[in-house]
Short mmCIF file of C-alpha atoms in Angstrom, two decimals:
data_model
loop_
_atom_site.label_atom_id
_atom_site.label_comp_id
_atom_site.label_asym_id
_atom_site.label_seq_id
_atom_site.Cartn_x
_atom_site.Cartn_y
_atom_site.Cartn_z
CA MET W 503 6.27 -13.76 13.24
CA LEU W 504 9.31 -12.68 15.17
CA LYS W 505 9.99 -14.86 18.20
CA ASN W 506 11.07 -12.03 20.46
CA ILE W 507 7.91 -10.01 19.94
CA LEU W 508 5.48 -9.94 22.83
CA ALA W 509 2.22 -9.99 20.92
CA THR W 510 0.15 -8.43 23.69
CA SER W 511 -1.79 -5.31 24.38
CA VAL W 512 -1.66 -5.69 28.14
CA ALA W 513 -0.70 -2.49 29.96
CA LEU W 514 2.92 -2.12 30.97
CA SER W 515 2.16 -0.60 34.35
CA ALA W 516 3.38 -3.66 36.20
CA LEU W 517 6.82 -3.12 34.69
CA ALA W 518 6.87 0.52 35.59
CA GLY W 519 6.69 0.06 39.34
CA ALA W 520 5.68 3.13 41.19
CA ALA W 521 6.38 5.58 38.36
CA SER W 522 3.86 8.35 38.03
CA ALA W 523 1.69 7.91 34.91
CA ASP W 524 0.51 11.46 34.59
CA TYR W 525 -0.03 12.05 30.87
CA THR W 526 -2.37 10.08 28.58
CA LEU W 527 -2.13 10.53 24.82
CA HIS W 528 -4.72 9.18 22.39
CA VAL W 529 -3.32 8.44 18.92
CA ILE W 530 -5.99 8.03 16.24
CA HIS W 531 -4.56 6.78 12.97
CA ILE W 532 -5.18 5.43 9.48
CA ASN W 533 -2.90 4.31 6.65
CA ASP W 534 -3.02 3.28 3.00
CA LEU W 535 -6.44 4.70 2.20
CA HIS W 536 -5.50 4.37 -1.49
CA SER W 537 -8.21 6.64 -2.85
CA ARG W 538 -11.01 4.47 -1.45
CA LEU W 539 -13.19 7.53 -0.92
CA GLU W 540 -16.32 5.54 -1.68
CA PRO W 541 -17.33 2.54 0.48
CA ILE W 542 -15.60 -0.74 -0.31
CA SER W 543 -16.79 -4.32 -0.65
CA LYS W 544 -15.41 -7.30 1.22
CA TYR W 545 -12.94 -7.56 -1.67
CA ASP W 546 -11.61 -4.02 -1.00
CA SER W 547 -12.97 -2.72 -4.31
CA THR W 548 -15.60 0.00 -4.73
CA CYS W 549 -18.98 -1.08 -3.37
CA SER W 550 -22.22 -0.28 -5.14
CA GLU W 551 -24.71 2.09 -3.51
CA GLU W 552 -27.28 -0.71 -3.60
CA ASP W 553 -24.99 -2.96 -1.55
CA ASN W 554 -24.11 -0.05 0.72
CA VAL W 555 -27.79 0.54 1.50
CA ALA W 556 -28.13 -3.19 2.17
CA GLY W 557 -25.39 -2.94 4.82
CA GLU W 558 -22.81 -4.99 2.92
CA CYS W 559 -20.11 -2.35 2.56
CA PHE W 560 -17.24 -1.05 4.67
CA GLY W 561 -15.29 2.16 5.03
CA GLY W 562 -15.28 5.04 2.64
CA VAL W 563 -14.10 8.46 3.71
CA ALA W 564 -17.57 9.41 5.04
CA ARG W 565 -17.28 6.62 7.63
CA VAL W 566 -13.64 7.48 8.36
CA ILE W 567 -14.63 11.06 9.17
CA THR W 568 -17.61 9.91 11.27
CA MET W 569 -15.41 7.64 13.39
CA ILE W 570 -12.59 10.13 13.85
CA ASN W 571 -15.04 12.86 14.84
CA GLN W 572 -16.82 10.44 17.18
CA LEU W 573 -13.54 9.63 18.91
CA ARG W 574 -12.69 13.31 19.16
CA ASP W 575 -16.08 14.00 20.77
CA GLU W 576 -15.74 11.10 23.21
CA LEU W 577 -12.24 12.28 24.15
CA ASP W 578 -13.15 15.97 24.37
CA GLY W 579 -10.77 17.70 26.77
CA GLU W 580 -8.21 14.89 26.59
CA ASN W 581 -4.93 14.73 24.66
CA VAL W 582 -5.66 13.59 21.11
CA ILE W 583 -3.63 13.53 17.87
CA VAL W 584 -4.73 12.19 14.47
CA LEU W 585 -2.09 10.69 12.17
CA ASP W 586 -1.95 9.31 8.62
CA ALA W 587 0.84 6.86 7.78
CA GLY W 588 0.78 7.54 4.05
CA ASP W 589 -0.54 6.32 0.70
CA GLN W 590 -3.65 8.40 0.29
CA TYR W 591 -2.94 8.38 -3.45
CA GLN W 592 -3.71 5.72 -6.08
CA GLY W 593 -6.21 2.89 -6.13
CA SER W 594 -9.53 4.05 -7.56
CA LEU W 595 -11.05 6.05 -10.38
CA MET W 596 -11.17 9.00 -7.96
CA TYR W 597 -7.39 9.24 -8.12
CA THR W 598 -7.24 8.43 -11.83
CA THR W 599 -9.66 11.29 -12.49
CA TYR W 600 -8.68 13.95 -9.94
CA LYS W 601 -4.98 13.12 -9.39
CA GLY W 602 -4.98 13.79 -5.63
CA ASP W 603 -7.29 16.79 -5.46
CA ALA W 604 -10.15 14.76 -4.01
CA GLU W 605 -7.99 12.97 -1.48
CA ILE W 606 -6.40 16.21 -0.30
CA GLU W 607 -9.83 17.83 0.10
CA PHE W 608 -10.97 15.11 2.49
CA MET W 609 -7.65 14.93 4.33
CA ASN W 610 -8.00 18.61 5.10
CA LYS W 611 -11.55 18.05 6.28
CA ILE W 612 -10.34 15.31 8.64
CA GLY W 613 -7.68 17.65 9.95
CA PHE W 614 -4.70 15.40 10.50
CA ASP W 615 -1.98 16.54 12.85
CA ALA W 616 0.69 14.93 10.66
CA MET W 617 1.05 12.63 7.66
CA ALA W 618 3.90 10.44 6.47
CA VAL W 619 4.79 10.37 2.79
CA GLY W 620 3.84 7.02 1.23
CA ASN W 621 5.54 5.54 -1.80
CA HIS W 622 2.42 6.04 -3.95
CA GLU W 623 2.50 9.76 -3.27
CA PHE W 624 5.24 9.64 -5.94
CA ASP W 625 3.14 7.78 -8.54
CA ASP W 626 2.85 10.95 -10.61
CA GLY W 627 6.45 11.87 -9.95
CA ASP W 628 7.69 14.69 -7.78
CA GLU W 629 4.83 16.79 -9.15
CA GLY W 630 2.29 14.53 -7.46
CA LEU W 631 3.93 14.92 -4.07
CA LEU W 632 4.30 18.65 -4.63
CA LYS W 633 0.53 18.97 -5.00
CA LEU W 634 0.12 17.33 -1.59
CA LEU W 635 2.79 19.46 0.07
CA ASP W 636 1.36 22.68 -1.38
CA ASN W 637 -2.27 21.96 -0.51
CA ALA W 638 -2.28 19.93 2.71
CA GLU W 639 -3.25 22.04 5.71
CA PHE W 640 -1.12 19.92 8.04
CA PRO W 641 2.55 18.86 8.18
CA VAL W 642 3.68 16.17 5.71
CA LEU W 643 7.01 14.60 6.61
CA SER W 644 9.63 12.00 5.83
CA GLY W 645 12.99 12.10 7.54
CA ASN W 646 15.05 9.83 5.29
CA LEU W 647 14.46 11.79 2.07
CA ASP W 648 16.84 14.48 0.89
CA VAL W 649 14.90 16.69 -1.52
CA SER W 650 17.35 19.61 -1.44
CA GLN W 651 18.39 18.92 -5.03
CA SER W 652 14.83 18.95 -6.32
CA ASN W 653 13.68 22.20 -7.93
CA LEU W 654 10.11 21.23 -7.04
CA LEU W 655 10.37 19.83 -3.51
CA ALA W 656 13.30 21.64 -1.89
CA GLY W 657 12.28 23.32 1.35
CA LYS W 658 8.76 21.89 1.30
CA LEU W 659 9.10 18.48 3.00
CA LYS W 660 9.57 18.30 6.77
CA ASP W 661 11.93 15.85 8.50
CA THR W 662 10.15 16.01 11.87
CA VAL W 663 7.37 17.90 13.58
CA VAL W 664 6.78 18.74 17.24
CA LEU W 665 3.11 18.97 18.23
CA ASP W 666 1.95 20.98 21.21
CA VAL W 667 -0.72 18.78 22.79
CA ASN W 668 -2.21 20.67 25.71
CA GLY W 669 1.16 22.00 26.76
CA GLU W 670 3.14 18.79 26.23
CA LYS W 671 5.56 18.38 23.30
CA VAL W 672 4.96 15.28 21.18
CA GLY W 673 7.60 14.67 18.53
CA ILE W 674 6.82 12.92 15.24
CA VAL W 675 9.61 11.36 13.18
CA SER W 676 9.09 9.50 9.91
CA ALA W 677 10.67 7.20 7.33
CA LEU W 678 9.67 6.03 3.86
CA ALA W 679 10.70 2.66 2.42
CA VAL W 680 14.06 2.98 0.64
CA ASP W 681 12.88 0.85 -2.27
CA THR W 682 10.37 3.53 -3.29
CA PRO W 683 12.35 4.28 -6.50
CA GLU W 684 11.55 0.68 -7.48
CA THR W 685 7.87 0.79 -6.48
CA SER W 686 6.93 4.31 -7.56
CA SER W 687 8.33 7.24 -9.55
CA PRO W 688 10.36 9.77 -7.55
CA SER W 689 12.91 11.68 -9.63
CA ASP W 690 16.64 11.12 -9.31
CA ALA W 691 16.80 14.38 -7.36
CA VAL W 692 15.11 12.65 -4.39
CA ILE W 693 17.79 10.89 -2.37
CA PHE W 694 16.82 8.05 -0.02
CA SER W 695 18.90 6.94 2.95
CA ASP W 696 18.67 4.23 5.60
CA GLU W 697 15.47 4.31 7.62
CA ILE W 698 16.90 3.27 10.98
CA GLU W 699 19.95 5.56 10.84
CA ASN W 700 17.84 8.58 9.94
CA LEU W 701 15.18 7.85 12.54
CA GLN W 702 17.84 7.55 15.22
CA HIS W 703 19.35 10.87 14.13
CA ASP W 704 15.97 12.59 14.26
CA VAL W 705 15.02 11.06 17.60
CA ASP W 706 18.34 12.18 19.07
CA ALA W 707 17.80 15.71 17.73
CA LEU W 708 14.32 15.96 19.24
CA THR W 709 15.52 14.52 22.54
CA ALA W 710 18.26 17.16 22.65
CA GLU W 711 15.53 19.78 22.25
CA GLY W 712 13.80 18.45 25.36
CA VAL W 713 11.10 16.38 23.63
CA ASN W 714 10.56 13.18 25.63
CA LYS W 715 7.50 11.76 23.86
CA ILE W 716 8.38 10.64 20.31
CA ILE W 717 6.33 8.63 17.82
CA ALA W 718 7.60 7.21 14.53
CA LEU W 719 5.01 7.68 11.77
CA ASN W 720 6.38 5.40 9.06
CA HIS W 721 5.57 4.04 5.64
CA VAL W 722 7.91 1.05 5.56
CA GLY W 723 5.79 -2.04 6.35
CA ALA W 724 5.15 -4.06 9.48
CA ASN W 725 8.37 -6.09 9.45
CA LYS W 726 10.53 -2.99 9.12
CA ASP W 727 8.47 -1.14 11.70
CA MET W 728 9.18 -3.88 14.22
CA ALA W 729 12.87 -3.83 13.37
CA ILE W 730 12.80 -0.06 13.90
CA ALA W 731 11.08 -0.45 17.26
CA GLY W 732 13.86 -2.75 18.38
CA ALA W 733 16.74 -0.72 16.98
CA VAL W 734 15.98 2.98 17.47
CA ASP W 735 16.59 4.22 21.00
CA GLY W 736 14.19 6.80 22.37
CA LEU W 737 11.06 5.87 20.42
CA ASP W 738 7.85 5.61 22.41
CA ALA W 739 5.62 4.12 19.68
CA VAL W 740 5.58 3.22 15.99
CA VAL W 741 2.52 3.95 13.84
CA GLY W 742 2.93 2.33 10.46
CA GLY W 743 1.66 1.66 6.98
CA HIS W 744 2.71 0.24 3.60
CA SER W 745 2.19 -3.50 4.23
CA HIS W 746 -1.61 -3.23 4.69
CA THR W 747 -1.33 -5.26 7.89
CA LEU W 748 -4.18 -5.62 10.36
CA PHE W 749 -3.07 -5.22 13.95
CA SER W 750 -6.07 -6.25 16.05
CA ASN W 751 -7.07 -8.08 19.19
CA GLU W 752 -9.72 -10.00 17.29
CA GLU W 753 -9.04 -13.71 16.87
CA GLY W 754 -7.10 -14.54 13.72
CA ALA W 755 -5.40 -11.16 13.25
CA PRO W 756 -1.75 -11.39 12.12
CA TYR W 757 -0.56 -9.18 15.00
CA ALA W 758 -2.02 -8.02 18.30
CA TYR W 759 -2.82 -4.36 18.81
CA PRO W 760 -0.42 -3.10 19.90
CA THR W 761 2.42 -5.53 19.32
CA MET W 762 5.25 -4.84 21.75
CA VAL W 763 8.85 -4.97 20.53
CA ASP W 764 11.42 -4.40 23.27
CA GLY W 765 8.83 -2.38 25.16
CA VAL W 766 7.82 -0.23 22.17
CA PRO W 767 4.22 -0.53 20.88
CA VAL W 768 3.83 -1.01 17.13
CA VAL W 769 0.49 -0.56 15.33
CA GLN W 770 -1.02 -0.46 11.85
CA ALA W 771 -4.66 -0.28 10.68
CA TYR W 772 -4.89 -2.43 7.52
CA ALA W 773 -5.84 -0.27 4.50
CA PHE W 774 -8.51 1.01 2.10
CA SER W 775 -10.50 3.02 4.70
CA LYS W 776 -11.74 -0.17 6.38
CA TYR W 777 -10.36 0.53 9.87
CA VAL W 778 -9.41 3.39 12.17
CA GLY W 779 -6.80 2.70 14.84
CA HIS W 780 -6.93 4.08 18.40
CA LEU W 781 -3.78 3.73 20.49
CA THR W 782 -3.78 4.98 24.07
CA LEU W 783 -0.35 5.75 25.55
CA VAL W 784 0.27 6.65 29.19
CA PHE W 785 3.54 8.40 30.04
CA ASP W 786 5.14 8.98 33.42
CA ASP W 787 6.74 12.27 34.44
CA GLU W 788 9.99 11.36 32.63
CA GLY W 789 8.28 10.52 29.35
CA ASN W 790 8.42 6.75 29.71
CA VAL W 791 5.49 4.75 28.36
CA THR W 792 3.87 2.90 31.25
CA SER W 793 0.79 1.65 29.40
CA ALA W 794 -0.05 0.99 25.74
CA THR W 795 -3.54 -0.23 24.89
CA GLY W 796 -6.10 0.04 22.13
CA ASP W 797 -7.37 -1.62 18.97
CA THR W 798 -8.44 -1.08 15.39
CA ILE W 799 -12.09 -0.21 14.82
CA LEU W 800 -13.90 -1.86 11.90
CA LEU W 801 -15.90 0.65 9.86
CA ASP W 802 -18.82 -1.57 8.88
CA ALA W 803 -22.40 -0.60 8.14
CA SER W 804 -23.04 0.16 11.81
CA VAL W 805 -20.88 3.30 11.41
CA GLU W 806 -23.05 6.01 9.94
CA GLU W 807 -21.67 7.92 6.97
CA ASP W 808 -21.22 11.65 7.43
CA ALA W 809 -24.04 13.06 5.29
CA GLU W 810 -22.17 16.10 4.00
CA VAL W 811 -19.10 14.07 3.06
CA LYS W 812 -21.19 11.34 1.45
CA ALA W 813 -22.91 13.94 -0.72
CA ARG W 814 -19.59 15.47 -1.76
CA VAL W 815 -18.17 12.04 -2.65
CA ALA W 816 -21.25 11.38 -4.78
CA GLU W 817 -20.76 14.73 -6.50
CA LEU W 818 -17.14 13.87 -7.34
CA ALA W 819 -18.16 10.40 -8.50
CA GLY W 820 -20.81 11.75 -10.88
CA PRO W 821 -18.58 12.49 -13.89
CA ILE W 822 -16.98 9.05 -13.75
CA GLU W 823 -20.10 7.06 -12.93
CA ASP W 824 -20.90 6.20 -16.55
CA MET W 825 -17.45 4.73 -17.12
CA LYS W 826 -17.43 3.04 -13.73
CA SER W 827 -20.80 1.38 -14.19
CA GLN W 828 -20.28 0.22 -17.79
CA ILE W 829 -20.74 -3.56 -17.75
CA VAL W 830 -18.14 -5.25 -19.91
CA ALA W 831 -18.19 -8.92 -18.94
CA GLU W 832 -19.23 -11.53 -16.43
CA ALA W 833 -17.29 -13.60 -13.90
CA ALA W 834 -18.57 -17.10 -13.17
CA ALA W 835 -17.00 -16.97 -9.68
CA ASP W 836 -15.03 -14.61 -7.46
CA ILE W 837 -11.61 -13.79 -8.96
CA ASP W 838 -9.04 -13.69 -6.15
CA GLY W 839 -6.69 -10.73 -6.42
CA THR W 840 -5.82 -10.33 -2.75
CA ARG W 841 -2.42 -9.10 -1.69
CA GLU W 842 -1.81 -12.25 0.36
CA SER W 843 -2.33 -14.44 -2.70
CA CYS W 844 -0.81 -12.48 -5.57
CA ARG W 845 2.43 -11.56 -3.79
CA LEU W 846 3.22 -15.05 -2.50
CA GLN W 847 1.92 -17.61 -5.00
CA GLU W 848 0.08 -18.09 -8.25
CA CYS W 849 -3.23 -16.29 -7.88
CA GLN W 850 -6.36 -16.23 -9.99
CA MET W 851 -6.04 -12.55 -10.85
CA GLY W 852 -2.37 -12.97 -11.76
CA THR W 853 -3.23 -15.85 -14.05
CA LEU W 854 -6.06 -13.86 -15.63
CA VAL W 855 -4.04 -10.70 -16.29
CA SER W 856 -0.96 -12.59 -17.49
CA ASP W 857 -3.11 -14.72 -19.83
CA ALA W 858 -4.77 -11.57 -21.14
CA ILE W 859 -1.39 -10.01 -21.94
CA LEU W 860 -0.16 -13.18 -23.65
CA ASP W 861 -3.38 -13.48 -25.65
CA ARG W 862 -3.02 -9.88 -26.84
CA THR W 863 0.63 -10.31 -27.90
CA LYS W 864 0.97 -13.93 -29.04
CA ASP W 865 0.49 -12.97 -32.69
CA GLN W 866 3.61 -10.80 -32.33
CA GLY W 867 5.55 -13.88 -31.26
CA VAL W 868 5.54 -13.21 -27.50
CA GLU W 869 6.24 -16.41 -25.58
CA VAL W 870 6.44 -15.32 -21.93
CA VAL W 871 4.70 -12.79 -19.70
CA ILE W 872 5.72 -11.44 -16.30
CA GLN W 873 3.22 -9.36 -14.33
CA ASN W 874 4.21 -8.00 -10.92
CA GLY W 875 1.81 -9.07 -8.18
CA GLY W 876 1.89 -5.58 -6.70
CA GLY W 877 0.28 -4.24 -9.86
CA LEU W 878 -2.90 -6.17 -9.03
CA ARG W 879 -4.87 -4.11 -6.53
CA ALA W 880 -8.20 -5.87 -5.91
CA SER W 881 -10.36 -8.92 -6.43
CA ILE W 882 -13.45 -9.06 -8.66
CA PRO W 883 -16.65 -10.61 -7.27
CA ALA W 884 -18.74 -13.09 -9.18
CA GLY W 885 -21.37 -11.68 -11.49
CA GLN W 886 -21.35 -8.71 -13.81
CA VAL W 887 -17.93 -7.06 -14.23
CA SER W 888 -17.85 -3.32 -14.74
CA MET W 889 -15.11 -1.15 -16.16
CA GLY W 890 -14.84 0.29 -12.67
CA ASP W 891 -14.04 -3.18 -11.31
CA ILE W 892 -11.30 -3.60 -13.89
CA ILE W 893 -9.73 -0.20 -13.25
CA THR W 894 -9.77 -0.88 -9.51
CA VAL W 895 -7.70 -4.01 -10.21
CA LEU W 896 -5.38 -2.11 -12.61
CA PRO W 897 -5.48 1.54 -11.56
CA PHE W 898 -1.99 2.63 -12.58
CA GLN W 899 -2.68 3.31 -16.26
CA ASN W 900 0.22 1.05 -17.18
CA THR W 901 0.64 0.16 -20.81
CA LEU W 902 1.55 -3.13 -22.42
CA ALA W 903 5.28 -3.45 -23.13
CA THR W 904 7.18 -5.96 -25.28
CA PHE W 905 10.91 -6.63 -25.41
CA GLU W 906 13.60 -9.23 -26.08
CA VAL W 907 15.23 -11.04 -23.18
CA THR W 908 17.65 -13.92 -22.77
CA GLY W 909 16.86 -16.97 -20.69
CA GLU W 910 19.57 -15.90 -18.25
CA THR W 911 17.87 -12.54 -17.76
CA LEU W 912 14.47 -14.19 -17.36
CA LEU W 913 15.88 -16.30 -14.54
CA ALA W 914 17.32 -13.18 -12.90
CA ALA W 915 13.89 -11.55 -13.18
CA LEU W 916 12.18 -14.49 -11.48
CA GLU W 917 14.80 -14.39 -8.72
CA ASN W 918 14.04 -10.71 -8.25
CA GLY W 919 10.34 -11.54 -8.00
CA ALA W 920 11.02 -14.03 -5.22
CA SER W 921 13.60 -11.93 -3.39
CA GLN W 922 11.27 -10.22 -0.91
CA MET W 923 8.54 -12.77 -0.29
CA GLU W 924 9.05 -12.50 3.46
CA ASP W 925 7.94 -8.87 3.17
CA VAL W 926 5.00 -9.72 0.86
CA ALA W 927 6.57 -7.37 -1.68
CA GLY W 928 4.85 -6.43 -4.91
CA ARG W 929 7.63 -7.73 -7.17
CA PHE W 930 6.44 -11.36 -7.02
CA ALA W 931 6.16 -12.62 -10.60
CA GLN W 932 2.81 -13.80 -11.92
CA VAL W 933 3.43 -15.40 -15.32
CA ALA W 934 2.01 -16.80 -18.53
CA GLY W 935 3.66 -18.99 -21.16
CA MET W 936 6.04 -20.33 -18.55
CA SER W 937 6.20 -22.11 -15.20
CA TYR W 938 8.63 -22.19 -12.32
CA THR W 939 9.24 -23.40 -8.77
CA VAL W 940 10.15 -21.10 -5.90
CA ASP W 941 11.59 -21.98 -2.51
CA PRO W 942 11.09 -19.00 -0.14
CA SER W 943 13.35 -20.62 2.47
CA ALA W 944 16.38 -20.63 0.16
CA GLU W 945 18.93 -17.84 -0.04
CA VAL W 946 17.94 -14.79 -2.05
CA GLY W 947 19.23 -15.30 -5.58
CA SER W 948 18.88 -19.07 -5.38
CA ARG W 949 15.16 -19.51 -4.89
CA ILE W 950 14.05 -20.34 -8.44
CA SER W 951 14.24 -23.72 -10.16
CA ASP W 952 12.51 -25.84 -12.81
CA VAL W 953 11.81 -22.95 -15.18
CA MET W 954 9.92 -24.05 -18.26
CA VAL W 955 8.88 -22.01 -21.31
CA GLY W 956 6.21 -23.51 -23.54
CA GLY W 957 6.77 -26.84 -21.82
CA GLU W 958 10.50 -26.86 -22.55
CA PRO W 959 13.37 -26.13 -20.12
CA LEU W 960 14.56 -22.52 -20.09
CA GLU W 961 17.57 -22.02 -22.39
CA MET W 962 19.95 -19.54 -20.82
CA ASP W 963 21.45 -18.30 -24.11
CA ARG W 964 18.26 -18.18 -26.12
CA VAL W 965 16.51 -14.87 -26.81
CA TYR W 966 12.78 -14.84 -25.97
CA LEU W 967 10.19 -12.24 -26.88
CA ALA W 968 8.51 -11.20 -23.63
CA ALA W 969 5.68 -8.94 -22.51
CA THR W 970 4.93 -7.12 -19.28
CA ASN W 971 3.71 -3.65 -18.28
CA ASN W 972 5.74 -0.51 -18.96
CA TYR W 973 6.44 -0.02 -15.23
CA VAL W 974 8.20 -3.37 -14.88
CA ARG W 975 9.93 -3.03 -18.27
CA ASN W 976 11.48 0.21 -17.09
CA GLY W 977 12.88 -1.32 -13.91
CA GLY W 978 9.99 -0.94 -11.47
CA ASP W 979 9.73 -3.36 -8.51
CA GLY W 980 13.42 -4.20 -8.84
CA TYR W 981 13.29 -5.43 -12.46
CA SER W 982 16.35 -3.41 -13.42
CA MET W 983 17.51 -6.26 -15.66
CA PHE W 984 14.81 -5.21 -18.17
CA GLU W 985 15.75 -1.53 -18.40
CA ASP W 986 18.20 -1.91 -21.30
CA ALA W 987 16.32 -4.67 -23.11
CA ASN W 988 16.62 -4.90 -26.88
CA ASN W 989 13.71 -4.01 -29.17
CA ALA W 990 11.65 -2.65 -26.28
CA TYR W 991 8.29 -1.04 -27.00
CA ASP W 992 6.45 0.45 -24.02
CA TYR W 993 3.51 2.14 -25.70
CA GLY W 994 0.95 -0.59 -26.15
CA PRO W 995 -2.67 -0.33 -24.96
CA ASP W 996 -3.63 0.35 -21.36
CA LEU W 997 -3.61 -2.93 -19.41
CA ALA W 998 -7.14 -2.21 -18.18
CA ASP W 999 -8.34 -2.21 -21.79
CA VAL W 1000 -6.40 -5.40 -22.52
CA LEU W 1001 -8.05 -7.11 -19.56
CA ALA W 1002 -11.52 -5.83 -20.46
CA GLU W 1003 -11.25 -7.12 -24.02
CA TYR W 1004 -10.03 -10.52 -22.81
CA LEU W 1005 -12.91 -10.83 -20.35
CA ILE W 1006 -15.39 -9.86 -23.06
CA ALA W 1007 -14.00 -12.54 -25.36
CA ASN W 1008 -14.10 -15.16 -22.62
CA ALA W 1009 -17.37 -14.32 -20.87
CA PRO W 1010 -18.51 -15.71 -18.58
CA TYR W 1011 -14.95 -16.01 -17.32
CA THR W 1012 -14.18 -18.87 -14.93
CA PRO W 1013 -11.19 -18.07 -12.69
CA TYR W 1014 -8.51 -20.70 -12.25
CA THR W 1015 -4.93 -21.51 -11.39
CA ASP W 1016 -3.09 -24.33 -13.13
CA GLY W 1017 0.10 -24.91 -11.18
CA ARG W 1018 2.34 -22.68 -13.32
CA ILE W 1019 3.97 -21.49 -10.07
CA THR W 1020 4.95 -24.09 -7.47
CA VAL W 1021 5.86 -22.87 -3.99
CA LYS W 1022 7.92 -25.35 -1.97
#
């Protein structure tokens, strides 16, 4: 955690002296819902209705709507805005089936005042984002994207928005992570530029228009949000997403809510519909923030589900229920697929999926497997494993890909996987058929050592037959070294089917790690 951050939610009024705090703004926010329209389990995967009735589930859009409406009712007559920091798309069978239609329906019912574009809004290319822009009944924005060259998106995406909140202008600026071309699928016609430079430009433009209350609604991750708070002059708050970080005043949370960076409050509300954030800002007559307080609100079973929304979610879930509930295997224990594990170290889910890929391709001569940790989206609880569980883990409909690669290129790939560990990036390499050591404290490009393939040291000049998913093989998550690989074939079976068949063959499956990745 950054040393210069004041991790406190104490009001700033003592620093403001006698300034007049005459305008209070309530900012209600969510981020990274990731198609979790149904309630989720403690593992962030879809929760069964039986467990939901038993009070063991969290979130779901019916609880999100209940809480947001409850806050609106409690704050009736006050200054309230509702924001979404991006990534409504991707993460459950709801998105796989309806491709954004369901998410957009509920976003419109919530009635956001503004939404930031998340990287996964591009998962179905520019067309996927276009659907959102054409159907959302609220402004969708991202200030560091130039879409003027896109035949689909030109003129449809806003850089900024100014909200009229009971006669006061509240400006919203926004940035999307510049590595989105590596983590999703925007076309080459979408041009990304530096987040901080563009935010400063947009803040300056709004300030010149007389707007003195400006919030950054970003999808860049907590570390970048805090860098932005410290670097962009004129920001009053940063509401973020992308890193799935819990800002909370509960003991054990990674960051306090809000976390103050050079006097600017920064917040985020985890992910998957589990929390709603409520930030209260008090401004003086000149637009200076004199107080920043609040917290995230856990949407557990004590939050009643909106009956109408719950019924609509059940209606949408009906056509996919048979597939979702199909039992395919059994897990002898919980299989850990959490973000914190699979993007920083060998994890049980990474070992399972990588082993499944190697098992499927070993008869073709494949020796090594690399699976990006960011492609693993959930854990699986002990007990019966449904096809819905598997698709929640692997929702992207990626296919198995094989290709030839030299030892030198394999090493470069592992270095890429370790290059953004401090940001808990999705490129971290889970592997099979090989082992390696990573030192996160070393310089980027020099973090990998002791690479072994089949128990033998990696040979830099030797050509290995490798397997991964088609996203990584085509350069996703920074694996550009694979794009021009020899003898590449990207059209194997869906990884979800590969995993299901492996679990069936190895039921009941006992999760494990075996030290194939050593973190110094």
